[in-house]
Tab-separated table of C-alpha atoms and ligand atoms in Angstrom:
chain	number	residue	atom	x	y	z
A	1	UNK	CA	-29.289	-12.442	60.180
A	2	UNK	CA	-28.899	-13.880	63.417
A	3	UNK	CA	-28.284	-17.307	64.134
A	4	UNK	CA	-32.301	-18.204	65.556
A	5	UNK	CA	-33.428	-16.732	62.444
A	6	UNK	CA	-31.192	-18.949	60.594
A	7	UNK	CA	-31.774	-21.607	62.047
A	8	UNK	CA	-35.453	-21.492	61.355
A	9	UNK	CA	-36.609	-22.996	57.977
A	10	UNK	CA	-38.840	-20.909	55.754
A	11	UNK	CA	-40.408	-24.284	53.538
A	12	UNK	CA	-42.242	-26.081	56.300
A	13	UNK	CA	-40.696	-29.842	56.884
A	14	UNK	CA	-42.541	-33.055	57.152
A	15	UNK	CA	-39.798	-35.273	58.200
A	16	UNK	CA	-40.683	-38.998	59.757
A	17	UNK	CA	-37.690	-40.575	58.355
A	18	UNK	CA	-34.708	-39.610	60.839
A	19	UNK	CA	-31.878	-41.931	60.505
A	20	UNK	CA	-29.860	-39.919	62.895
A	21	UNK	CA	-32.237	-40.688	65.583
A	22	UNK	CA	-30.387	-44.637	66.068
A	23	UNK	CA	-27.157	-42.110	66.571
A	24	UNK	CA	-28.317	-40.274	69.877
A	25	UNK	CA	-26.481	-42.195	72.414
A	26	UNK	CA	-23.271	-44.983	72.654
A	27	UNK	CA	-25.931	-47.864	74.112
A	28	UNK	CA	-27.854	-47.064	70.915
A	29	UNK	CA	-25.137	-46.943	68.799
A	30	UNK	CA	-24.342	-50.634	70.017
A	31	UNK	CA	-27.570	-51.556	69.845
A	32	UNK	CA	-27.536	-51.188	65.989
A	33	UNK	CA	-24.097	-52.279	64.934
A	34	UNK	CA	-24.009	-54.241	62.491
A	35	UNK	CA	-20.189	-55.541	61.666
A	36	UNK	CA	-17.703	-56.115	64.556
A	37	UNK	CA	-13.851	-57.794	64.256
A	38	UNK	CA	-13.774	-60.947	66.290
A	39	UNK	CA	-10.148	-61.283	67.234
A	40	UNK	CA	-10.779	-64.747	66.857
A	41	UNK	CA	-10.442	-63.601	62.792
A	42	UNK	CA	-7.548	-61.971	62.975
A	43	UNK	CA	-4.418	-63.536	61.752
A	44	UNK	CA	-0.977	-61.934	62.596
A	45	UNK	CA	1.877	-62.565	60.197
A	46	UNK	CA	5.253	-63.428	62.257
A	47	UNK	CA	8.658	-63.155	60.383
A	48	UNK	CA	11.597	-66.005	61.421
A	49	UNK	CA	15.000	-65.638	60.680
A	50	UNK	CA	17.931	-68.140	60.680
A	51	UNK	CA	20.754	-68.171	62.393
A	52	UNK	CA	23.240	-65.401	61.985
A	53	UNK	CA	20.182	-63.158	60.119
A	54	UNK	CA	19.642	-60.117	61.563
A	55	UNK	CA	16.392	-60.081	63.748
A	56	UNK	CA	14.909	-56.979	65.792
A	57	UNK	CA	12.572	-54.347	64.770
A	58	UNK	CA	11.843	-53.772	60.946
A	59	UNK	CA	12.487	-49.888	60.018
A	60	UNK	CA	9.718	-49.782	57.610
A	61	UNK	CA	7.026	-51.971	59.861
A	62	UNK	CA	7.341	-50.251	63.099
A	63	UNK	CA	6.312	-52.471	65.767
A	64	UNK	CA	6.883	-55.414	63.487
A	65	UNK	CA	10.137	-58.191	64.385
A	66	UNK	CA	12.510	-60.243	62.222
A	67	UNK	CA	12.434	-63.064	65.311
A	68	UNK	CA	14.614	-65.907	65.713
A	69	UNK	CA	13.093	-69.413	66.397
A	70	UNK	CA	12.713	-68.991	70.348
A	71	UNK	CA	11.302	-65.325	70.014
A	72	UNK	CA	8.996	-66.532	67.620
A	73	UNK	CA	7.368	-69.012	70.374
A	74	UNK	CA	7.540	-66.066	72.792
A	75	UNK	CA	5.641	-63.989	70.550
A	76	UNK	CA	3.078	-66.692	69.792
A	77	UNK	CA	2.521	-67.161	73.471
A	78	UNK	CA	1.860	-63.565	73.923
A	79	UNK	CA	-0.345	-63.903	70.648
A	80	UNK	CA	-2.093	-66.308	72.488
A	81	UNK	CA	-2.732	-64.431	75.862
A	82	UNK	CA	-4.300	-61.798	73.763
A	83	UNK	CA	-6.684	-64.360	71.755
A	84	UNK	CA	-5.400	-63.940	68.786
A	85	UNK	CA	-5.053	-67.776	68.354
A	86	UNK	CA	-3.575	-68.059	64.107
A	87	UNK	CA	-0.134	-66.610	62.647
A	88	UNK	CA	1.245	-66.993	59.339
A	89	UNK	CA	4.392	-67.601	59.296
A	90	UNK	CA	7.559	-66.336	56.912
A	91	UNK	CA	10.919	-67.790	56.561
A	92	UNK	CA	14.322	-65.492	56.498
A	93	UNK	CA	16.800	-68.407	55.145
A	94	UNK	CA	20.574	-68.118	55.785
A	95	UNK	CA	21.297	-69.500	51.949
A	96	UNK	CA	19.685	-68.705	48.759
A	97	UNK	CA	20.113	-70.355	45.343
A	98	UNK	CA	18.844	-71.029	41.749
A	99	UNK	CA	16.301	-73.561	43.189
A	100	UNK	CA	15.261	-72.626	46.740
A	101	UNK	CA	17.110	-75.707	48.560
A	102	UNK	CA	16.627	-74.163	51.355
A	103	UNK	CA	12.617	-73.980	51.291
A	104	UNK	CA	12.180	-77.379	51.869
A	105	UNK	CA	15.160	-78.515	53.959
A	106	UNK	CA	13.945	-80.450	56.896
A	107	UNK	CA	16.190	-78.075	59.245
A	108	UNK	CA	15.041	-74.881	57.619
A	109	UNK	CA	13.815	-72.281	59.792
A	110	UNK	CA	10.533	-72.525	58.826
A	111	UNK	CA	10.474	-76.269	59.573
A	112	UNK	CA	11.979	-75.922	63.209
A	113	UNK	CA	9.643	-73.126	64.190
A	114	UNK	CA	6.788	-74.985	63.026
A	115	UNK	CA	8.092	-78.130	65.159
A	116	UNK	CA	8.837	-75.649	68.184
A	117	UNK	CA	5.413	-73.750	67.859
A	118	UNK	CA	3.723	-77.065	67.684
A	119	UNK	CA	5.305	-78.687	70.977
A	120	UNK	CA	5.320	-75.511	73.172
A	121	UNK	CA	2.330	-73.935	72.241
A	122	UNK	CA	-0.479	-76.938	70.493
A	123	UNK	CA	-3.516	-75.033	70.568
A	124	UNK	CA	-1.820	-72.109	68.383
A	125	UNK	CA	-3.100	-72.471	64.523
A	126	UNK	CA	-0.114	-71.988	62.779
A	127	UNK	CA	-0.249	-71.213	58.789
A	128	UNK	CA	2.493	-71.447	57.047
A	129	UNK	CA	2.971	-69.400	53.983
A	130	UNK	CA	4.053	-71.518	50.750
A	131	UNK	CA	6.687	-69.252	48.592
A	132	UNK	CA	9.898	-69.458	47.246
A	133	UNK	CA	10.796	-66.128	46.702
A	134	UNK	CA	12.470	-65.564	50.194
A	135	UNK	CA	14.647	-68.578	49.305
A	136	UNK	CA	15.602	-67.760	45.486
A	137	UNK	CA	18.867	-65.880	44.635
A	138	UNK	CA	16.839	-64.281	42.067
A	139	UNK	CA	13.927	-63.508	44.121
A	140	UNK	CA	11.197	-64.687	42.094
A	141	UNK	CA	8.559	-67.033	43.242
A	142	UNK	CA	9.725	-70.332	41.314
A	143	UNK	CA	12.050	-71.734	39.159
A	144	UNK	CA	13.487	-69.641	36.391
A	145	UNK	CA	13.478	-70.874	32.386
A	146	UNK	CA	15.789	-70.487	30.280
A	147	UNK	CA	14.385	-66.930	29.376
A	148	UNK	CA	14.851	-65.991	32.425
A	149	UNK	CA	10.231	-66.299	32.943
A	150	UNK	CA	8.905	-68.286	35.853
A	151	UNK	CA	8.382	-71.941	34.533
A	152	UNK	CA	5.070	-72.623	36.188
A	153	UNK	CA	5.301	-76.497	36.306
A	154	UNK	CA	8.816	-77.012	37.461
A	155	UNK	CA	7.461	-74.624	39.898
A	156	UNK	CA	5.015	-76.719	41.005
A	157	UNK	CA	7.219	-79.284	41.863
A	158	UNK	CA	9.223	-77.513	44.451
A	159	UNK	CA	5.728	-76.423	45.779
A	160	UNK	CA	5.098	-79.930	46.414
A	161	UNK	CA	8.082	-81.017	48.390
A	162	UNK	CA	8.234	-77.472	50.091
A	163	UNK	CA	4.438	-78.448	51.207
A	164	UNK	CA	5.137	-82.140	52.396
A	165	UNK	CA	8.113	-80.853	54.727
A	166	UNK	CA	5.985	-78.325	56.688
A	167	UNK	CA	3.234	-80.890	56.751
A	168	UNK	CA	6.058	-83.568	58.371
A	169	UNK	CA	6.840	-80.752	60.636
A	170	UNK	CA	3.604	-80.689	61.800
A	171	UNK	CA	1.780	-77.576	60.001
A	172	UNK	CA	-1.819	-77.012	60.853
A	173	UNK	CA	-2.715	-74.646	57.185
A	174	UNK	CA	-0.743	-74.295	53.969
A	175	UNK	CA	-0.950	-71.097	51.901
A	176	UNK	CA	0.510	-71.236	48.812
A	177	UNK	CA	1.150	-67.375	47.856
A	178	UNK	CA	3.397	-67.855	44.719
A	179	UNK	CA	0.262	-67.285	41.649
A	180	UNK	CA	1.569	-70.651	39.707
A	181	UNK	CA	-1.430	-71.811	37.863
A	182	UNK	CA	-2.731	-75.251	39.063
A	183	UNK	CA	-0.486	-74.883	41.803
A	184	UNK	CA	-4.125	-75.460	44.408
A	185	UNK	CA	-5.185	-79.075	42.929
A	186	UNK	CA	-1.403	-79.878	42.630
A	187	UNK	CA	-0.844	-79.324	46.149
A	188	UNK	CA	-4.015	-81.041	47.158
A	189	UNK	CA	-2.846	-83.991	45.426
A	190	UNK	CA	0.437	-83.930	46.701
A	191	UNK	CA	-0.948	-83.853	50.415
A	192	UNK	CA	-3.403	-86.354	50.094
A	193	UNK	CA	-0.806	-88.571	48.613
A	194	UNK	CA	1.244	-89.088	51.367
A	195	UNK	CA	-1.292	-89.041	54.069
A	196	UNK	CA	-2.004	-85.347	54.550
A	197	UNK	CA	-5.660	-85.084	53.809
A	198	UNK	CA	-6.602	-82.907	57.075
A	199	UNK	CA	-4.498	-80.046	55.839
A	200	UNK	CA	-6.588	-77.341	54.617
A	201	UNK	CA	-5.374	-74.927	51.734
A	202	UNK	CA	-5.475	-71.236	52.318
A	203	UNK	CA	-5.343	-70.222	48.718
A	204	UNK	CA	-3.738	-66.459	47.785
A	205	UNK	CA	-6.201	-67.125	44.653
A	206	UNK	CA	-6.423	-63.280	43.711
A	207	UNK	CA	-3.186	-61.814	44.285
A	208	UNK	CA	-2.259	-58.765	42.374
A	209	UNK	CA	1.430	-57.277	41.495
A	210	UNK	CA	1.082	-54.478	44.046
A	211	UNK	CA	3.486	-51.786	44.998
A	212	UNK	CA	1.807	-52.417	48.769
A	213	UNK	CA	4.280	-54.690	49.395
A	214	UNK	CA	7.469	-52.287	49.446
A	215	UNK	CA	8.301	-53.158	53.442
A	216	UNK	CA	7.868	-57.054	53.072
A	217	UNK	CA	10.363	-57.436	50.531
A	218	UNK	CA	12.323	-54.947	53.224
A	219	UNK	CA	11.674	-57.610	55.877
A	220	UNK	CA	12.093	-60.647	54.106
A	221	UNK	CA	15.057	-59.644	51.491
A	222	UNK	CA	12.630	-60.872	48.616
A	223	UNK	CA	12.925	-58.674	45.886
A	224	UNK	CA	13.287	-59.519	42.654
A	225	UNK	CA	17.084	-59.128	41.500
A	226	UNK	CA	15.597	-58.095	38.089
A	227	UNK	CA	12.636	-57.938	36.528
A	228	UNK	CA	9.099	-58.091	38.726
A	229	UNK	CA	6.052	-60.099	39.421
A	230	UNK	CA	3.814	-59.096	36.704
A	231	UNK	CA	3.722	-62.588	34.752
A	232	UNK	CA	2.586	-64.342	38.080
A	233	UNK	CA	0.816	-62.168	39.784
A	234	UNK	CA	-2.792	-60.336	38.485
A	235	UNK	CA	-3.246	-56.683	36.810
A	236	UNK	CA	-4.691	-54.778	39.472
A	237	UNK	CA	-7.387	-53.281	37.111
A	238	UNK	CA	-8.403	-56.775	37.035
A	239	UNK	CA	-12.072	-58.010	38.556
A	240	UNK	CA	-13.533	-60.672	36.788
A	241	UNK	CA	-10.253	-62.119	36.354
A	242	UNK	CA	-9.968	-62.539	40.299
A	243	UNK	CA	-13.241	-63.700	40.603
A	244	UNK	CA	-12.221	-66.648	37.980
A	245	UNK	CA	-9.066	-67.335	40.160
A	246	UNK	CA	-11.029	-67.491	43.203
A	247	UNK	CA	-13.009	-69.995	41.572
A	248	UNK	CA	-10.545	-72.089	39.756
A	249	UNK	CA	-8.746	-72.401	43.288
A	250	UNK	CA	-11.946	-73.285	44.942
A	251	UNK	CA	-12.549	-76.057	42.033
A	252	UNK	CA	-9.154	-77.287	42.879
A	253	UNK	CA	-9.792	-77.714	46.529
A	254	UNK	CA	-9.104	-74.526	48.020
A	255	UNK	CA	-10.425	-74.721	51.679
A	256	UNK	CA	-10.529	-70.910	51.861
A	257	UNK	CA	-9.045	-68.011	49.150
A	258	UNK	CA	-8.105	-64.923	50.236
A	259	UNK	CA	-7.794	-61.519	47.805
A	260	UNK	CA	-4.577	-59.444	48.441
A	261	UNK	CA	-3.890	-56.782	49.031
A	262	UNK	CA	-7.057	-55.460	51.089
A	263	UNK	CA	-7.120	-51.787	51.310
A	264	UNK	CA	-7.744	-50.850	47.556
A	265	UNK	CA	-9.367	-54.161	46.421
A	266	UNK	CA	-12.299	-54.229	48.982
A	267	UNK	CA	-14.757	-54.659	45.935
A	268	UNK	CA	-13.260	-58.548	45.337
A	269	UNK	CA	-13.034	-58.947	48.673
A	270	UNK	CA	-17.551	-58.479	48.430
A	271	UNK	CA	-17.581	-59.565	45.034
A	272	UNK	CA	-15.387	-63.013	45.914
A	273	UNK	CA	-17.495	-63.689	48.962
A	274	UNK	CA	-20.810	-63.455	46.657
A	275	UNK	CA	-19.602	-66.485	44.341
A	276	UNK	CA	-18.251	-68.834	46.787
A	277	UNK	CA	-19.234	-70.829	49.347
A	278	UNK	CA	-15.587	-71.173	50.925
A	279	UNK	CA	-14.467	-68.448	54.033
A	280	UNK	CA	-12.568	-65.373	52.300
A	281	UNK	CA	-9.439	-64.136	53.772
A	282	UNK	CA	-8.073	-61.170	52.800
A	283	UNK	CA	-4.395	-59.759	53.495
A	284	UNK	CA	-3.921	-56.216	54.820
A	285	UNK	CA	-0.514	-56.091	53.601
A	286	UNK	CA	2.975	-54.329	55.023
A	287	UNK	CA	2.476	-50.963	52.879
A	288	UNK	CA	-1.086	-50.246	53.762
A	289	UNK	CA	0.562	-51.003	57.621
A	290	UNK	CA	3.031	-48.766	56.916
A	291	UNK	CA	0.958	-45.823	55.532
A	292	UNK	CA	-1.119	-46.083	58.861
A	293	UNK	CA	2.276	-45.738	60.895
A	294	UNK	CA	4.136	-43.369	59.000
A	295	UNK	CA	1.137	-40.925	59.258
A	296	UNK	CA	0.095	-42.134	62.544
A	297	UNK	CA	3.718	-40.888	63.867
A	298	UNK	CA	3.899	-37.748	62.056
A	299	UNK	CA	0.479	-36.764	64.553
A	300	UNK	CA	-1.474	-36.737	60.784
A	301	UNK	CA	-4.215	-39.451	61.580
A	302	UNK	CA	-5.877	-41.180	64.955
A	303	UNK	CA	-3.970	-44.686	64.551
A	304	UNK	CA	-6.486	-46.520	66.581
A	305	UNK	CA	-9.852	-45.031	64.836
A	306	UNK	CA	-8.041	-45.576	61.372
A	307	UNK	CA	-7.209	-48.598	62.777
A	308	UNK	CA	-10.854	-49.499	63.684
A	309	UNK	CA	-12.166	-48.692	60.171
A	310	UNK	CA	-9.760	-50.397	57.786
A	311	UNK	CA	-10.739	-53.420	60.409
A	312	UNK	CA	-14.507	-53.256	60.015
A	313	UNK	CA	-14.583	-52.092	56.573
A	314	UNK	CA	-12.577	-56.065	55.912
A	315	UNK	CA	-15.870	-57.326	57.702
A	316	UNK	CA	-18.113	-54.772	55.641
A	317	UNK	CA	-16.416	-56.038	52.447
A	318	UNK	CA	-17.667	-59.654	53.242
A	319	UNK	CA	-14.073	-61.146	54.809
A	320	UNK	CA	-13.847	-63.909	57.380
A	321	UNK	CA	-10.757	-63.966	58.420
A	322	UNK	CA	-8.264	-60.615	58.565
A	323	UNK	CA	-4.692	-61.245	57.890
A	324	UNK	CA	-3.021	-58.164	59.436
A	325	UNK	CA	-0.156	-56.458	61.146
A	326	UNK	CA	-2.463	-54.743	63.424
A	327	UNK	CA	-3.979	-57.894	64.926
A	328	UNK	CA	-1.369	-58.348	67.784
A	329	UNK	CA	-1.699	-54.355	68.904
A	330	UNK	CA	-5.553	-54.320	68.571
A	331	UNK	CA	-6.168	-57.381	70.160
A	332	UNK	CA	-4.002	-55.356	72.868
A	333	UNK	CA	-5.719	-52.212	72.413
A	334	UNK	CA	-9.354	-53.906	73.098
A	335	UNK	CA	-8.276	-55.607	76.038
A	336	UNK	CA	-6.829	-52.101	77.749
A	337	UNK	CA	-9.995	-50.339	76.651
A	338	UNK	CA	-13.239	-53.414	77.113
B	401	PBG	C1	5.506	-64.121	49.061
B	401	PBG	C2	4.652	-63.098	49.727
B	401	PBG	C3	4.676	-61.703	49.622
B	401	PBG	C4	3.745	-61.218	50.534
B	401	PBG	C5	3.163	-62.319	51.127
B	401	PBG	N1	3.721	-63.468	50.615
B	401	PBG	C6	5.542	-60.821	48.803
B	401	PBG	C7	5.398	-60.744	47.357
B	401	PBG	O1	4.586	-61.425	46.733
B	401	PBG	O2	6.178	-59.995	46.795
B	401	PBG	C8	3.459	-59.776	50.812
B	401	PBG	C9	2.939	-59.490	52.169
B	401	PBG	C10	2.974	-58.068	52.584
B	401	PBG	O3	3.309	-57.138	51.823
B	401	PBG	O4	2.656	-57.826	53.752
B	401	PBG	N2	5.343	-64.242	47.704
């Protein structure tokens, strides 16, 4: 058979519906878009160490920086050329202990890059995010009982005073990322209390124990010293259940909750935006980054179409605002190529 043969059908064909017909050309392609990623959603996490911490590249994050306080203002400045106008900031601490001292030391890193960020560069929207496991010995995200669990109130506590010291340094969003339960309407109450009502919280309210974030602990020298996350943080099999913390951190006073991490959990990220009435942030964390780069340099994948997807699929799924490693390059990446 030759090809013209084959290519005529024997059953004759009535077609009128032709979806591929919007696909003939790029101007019609446009034309019928229907999701794009606004830079202006993206939020790029930026990593700070303290004095005498190493800073420079991360091996696992290519492309990603351990900065010290001035290099973090630098790098929020270029943010800023780019438009991408919101970072979310970590803390490497030179001293660690039972309690996480140094989380809420007036001097801590954090602290003096939020003060630096906020007198050199105003405009920039800088989130800070509230943990303590880059300040425990132990690594875990709050105060240990005596058997060795997290004690969720105690923890709550620290939260608190770890909260009102970025707010004195001048924080514009708080993001509490450690899973205590209450830990939303505490800190809401804690704000208020001394003055910081205009604070909004950016609630990690479905956060699941998730092997995505191999690298991070890698960058931020937060891994647990025994043990793991698995009493704090959700079951990934777990949907209703993040739906109910969404909601319980909304009815606490969340300002926005975000579902982390992205990549494998897209149907929150819908199902989330479908109950609430609050923006939903979701976090594209370091291992799905680091899949895209490890592949990306082995010549296996496209990095910027992959790139392009994962974006738009976050704004498919329903998210408002992207929390992502890409943001800085792609922000980059669509200025080159607009
Ligand atoms: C702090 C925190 C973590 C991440 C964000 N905040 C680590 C963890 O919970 O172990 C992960 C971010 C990423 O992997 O990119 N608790």
């Amino acid at each position: 058979m030759n090809v013209t043969e084959l290519l005529r059908p024997r059953t004759a064909i009535d077609l009128t519906k032709r979806p591929r017909r919007l696909r003939s050309s790029p101007a019609l392609r446009a034309l019928v878009r229907e999701n794009e990623v606004r830079i202006s959603s993206l939020v790029q996490p930026i990593f700070v160490a303290a004095e005498g911490q190493p800073i420079g590249e991360i091996a696992s994050l290519p492309g990603i920086h351990r900065f010290s306080v001035d290099g973090a203002v630098g790098e929020a400045r270029e943010l800023r050329a780019l438009g991408v106008n919101a970072l979310l900031l970590f803390g490497i601490p030179d001293r660690k202990d039972a309690v996480a001292s140094s989380n809420h030391d007036p001097q801590g890193v954090v602290q003096r890059t939020i003060r630096a960020l906020k007198r050199d560069l105003p405009e920039m929207l800088v989130i800070a995010d509230l943990c303590n496991c880059e300040y425990t010995d132990h690594g875990h995200c709050g105060i240990l009982d005596e058997r060795g669990d997290v004690d969720n109130d105690a923890t709550l506590e620290l939260l608190g005073r770890t909260a009102l010291s970025y707010a004195e340094a001048g924080i514009d969003v708080i993001a509490p990322s450690d899973m205590m339960d209450g830990r939303v309407g505490y800190l809401r109450k804690t704000l208020d209390g001394s003055g910081y009502s205009a604070i909004p919280i950016m609630s990690y309210a479905a956060k699941f124990a998730s092997g995505f974030y191999g690298p991070f602990r890698d960058a931020a020298g937060s891994t647990p010293q025994f043990g793991d996350r698995r009493s704090y943080q959700m079951d990934p099999p777990n949907a209703r259940e993040a739906v109910r913390e969404a909601l319980l951190d909304i009815e606490e006073g969340a300002d926005v909750v975000m579902v982390k991490p992205a990549l494998a959990f897209m149907d929150l990220i819908r199902a989330v935006r479908e109950v609430s009435n609050v923006p939903v942030a979701c976090y594209n964390v370091s291992g799905e980054y680091a899949m895209v780069k490890a592949a990306a340099r082995n010549g296996w994948i496209d990095e910027a179409r992959i790139v392009d997807e994962i974006l738009v699929g976050f704004v498919r799924a329903g998210a408002d605002i992207i929390i992502t490693y890409h943001a800085k390059a792609f922000a980059e990446r669509k200025r080159r190529t607009s």
